[in-house]
Amino acid sequence: MTNKLVYFVGNWKMFGDLKSIKVIKSVDKFYKKFSKGNKKNKLVFCVPYTLINFFTRSLKSRHISIGGQNCHHDSNYGPFTGSVNASMLKNSGAKYVILGHSEKRAEGDTNQIIKKKIKSALEKKLKVIFCIGETSRDNKNKKTFLVLKKQIRDSIDKKFDIKKIIIAYEPIWSIGTGKVPKIDELQKTFKFIKKYLKIHYKPKSVPSILYGGSVNEKNISMFSKIYDINGFLIGGSSQSSKKFIDIIRNYYK
Ligand code: PGA
């Protein structure tokens, strides 16, 4: 087993209330012991806005960070009913923010809007988890690489501090469906994304790239075989401490 840094990021979507802190506390308790075996991980829970401040105050964990799931593209206050900006997220205790998730793209986020959101989040010193991914039609038509390249190029400006951006590859057809790509497809896709980032942005070190889409405690051992995967964005299975813990455990089995 390698000693590379591996992210386990939970995306709670529109789930959870104040009592749900117990899920994260159980993970924290487990990980305190588990990490003594020299594991190098970052654990993040991206939760609804309503829980961020309460969770960061009650958690005080060395191992777990809290993040948001979106932010408005304007970093100033403004007349945007229902919105929260990067500065408000930061102020509430978030360290990370998911941007470009396909569920937000479906509600109207374009590559250009996402680019403004990334800029604003980076300015406010949030780490960005930037989601990209193709539809099943793109996949069938062999357009995956084209789509991913455009999503990256149109949303990550060359001037951005790419060190602060984590990419999450989430095929849309895999989110919440139980379907996952085949190992060899994933290997090729991760190689492609890494190569593209290297060539286009010439970073000192290539950003971490996570896989997301129906990750669970059973299929995690298959993903652990792919060296280029630097971690996971986990939706459904991150709402249960047992499943989340089993995912981490089984990754290292
Ligand atoms: P899932 O969601 O794990 O439930 O498929 C992943 C995501 O939407 O980030």
mmCIF file with all atom_site columns, C-alpha atoms and ligand atoms in Angstrom, residues 11 13 101 103 170 174-177 212-215 233-237, ligand 1:
data_model
loop_
_atom_site.group_PDB
_atom_site.id
_atom_site.type_symbol
_atom_site.label_atom_id
_atom_site.label_alt_id
_atom_site.label_comp_id
_atom_site.label_asym_id
_atom_site.label_entity_id
_atom_site.label_seq_id
_atom_site.pdbx_PDB_ins_code
_atom_site.Cartn_x
_atom_site.Cartn_y
_atom_site.Cartn_z
_atom_site.occupancy
_atom_site.B_iso_or_equiv
_atom_site.pdbx_formal_charge
_atom_site.auth_seq_id
_atom_site.auth_comp_id
_atom_site.auth_asym_id
_atom_site.auth_atom_id
_atom_site.pdbx_PDB_model_num
ATOM   1  C CA . ASN A 1 11  ? -21.030 15.667 -0.270  1.00 0.00 ? 11  ASN A CA 1
ATOM   2  C CA . LYS A 1 13  ? -26.264 17.517 -0.754  1.00 0.00 ? 13  LYS A CA 1
ATOM   3  C CA . HIS A 1 101 ? -21.309 20.015 -9.432  1.00 0.00 ? 101 HIS A CA 1
ATOM   4  C CA . GLU A 1 103 ? -26.602 19.163 -9.961  1.00 0.00 ? 103 GLU A CA 1
ATOM   5  C CA . GLU A 1 170 ? -17.769 12.713 -11.746 1.00 0.00 ? 170 GLU A CA 1
ATOM   6  C CA . SER A 1 174 ? -22.652 7.518  -12.430 1.00 0.00 ? 174 SER A CA 1
ATOM   7  C CA . ILE A 1 175 ? -23.965 9.941  -9.793  1.00 0.00 ? 175 ILE A CA 1
ATOM   8  C CA . GLY A 1 176 ? -26.529 8.239  -7.577  1.00 0.00 ? 176 GLY A CA 1
ATOM   9  C CA . THR A 1 177 ? -27.094 5.410  -10.080 1.00 0.00 ? 177 THR A CA 1
ATOM   10 C CA . GLY A 1 212 ? -16.970 10.708 -7.664  1.00 0.00 ? 212 GLY A CA 1
ATOM   11 C CA . GLY A 1 213 ? -20.095 8.776  -8.629  1.00 0.00 ? 213 GLY A CA 1
ATOM   12 C CA . SER A 1 214 ? -21.678 5.890  -6.676  1.00 0.00 ? 214 SER A CA 1
ATOM   13 C CA . VAL A 1 215 ? -18.589 5.275  -4.550  1.00 0.00 ? 215 VAL A CA 1
ATOM   14 C CA . LEU A 1 233 ? -16.121 12.648 -3.641  1.00 0.00 ? 233 LEU A CA 1
ATOM   15 C CA . ILE A 1 234 ? -18.790 10.617 -1.925  1.00 0.00 ? 234 ILE A CA 1
ATOM   16 C CA . GLY A 1 235 ? -22.483 11.506 -2.003  1.00 0.00 ? 235 GLY A CA 1
ATOM   17 C CA . GLY A 1 236 ? -25.039 9.009  -0.652  1.00 0.00 ? 236 GLY A CA 1
ATOM   18 C CA . SER A 1 237 ? -22.535 6.890  1.278   1.00 0.00 ? 237 SER A CA 1
HETATM 19 P P1 . PGA B 2 .   ? -23.108 9.681  -5.174  1.00 0.00 ? 1   PGA B P1 1
HETATM 20 O O1 . PGA B 2 .   ? -22.907 11.255 -5.409  1.00 0.00 ? 1   PGA B O1 1
HETATM 21 O O2 . PGA B 2 .   ? -21.920 9.189  -4.424  1.00 0.00 ? 1   PGA B O2 1
HETATM 22 O O3 . PGA B 2 .   ? -24.375 9.580  -4.373  1.00 0.00 ? 1   PGA B O3 1
HETATM 23 O O4 . PGA B 2 .   ? -23.224 9.062  -6.522  1.00 0.00 ? 1   PGA B O4 1
HETATM 24 C C1 . PGA B 2 .   ? -21.659 11.802 -5.701  1.00 0.00 ? 1   PGA B C1 1
HETATM 25 C C2 . PGA B 2 .   ? -21.763 13.290 -5.898  1.00 0.00 ? 1   PGA B C2 1
HETATM 26 O O5 . PGA B 2 .   ? -22.802 13.756 -6.406  1.00 0.00 ? 1   PGA B O5 1
HETATM 27 O O6 . PGA B 2 .   ? -20.837 14.041 -5.572  1.00 0.00 ? 1   PGA B O6 1
#
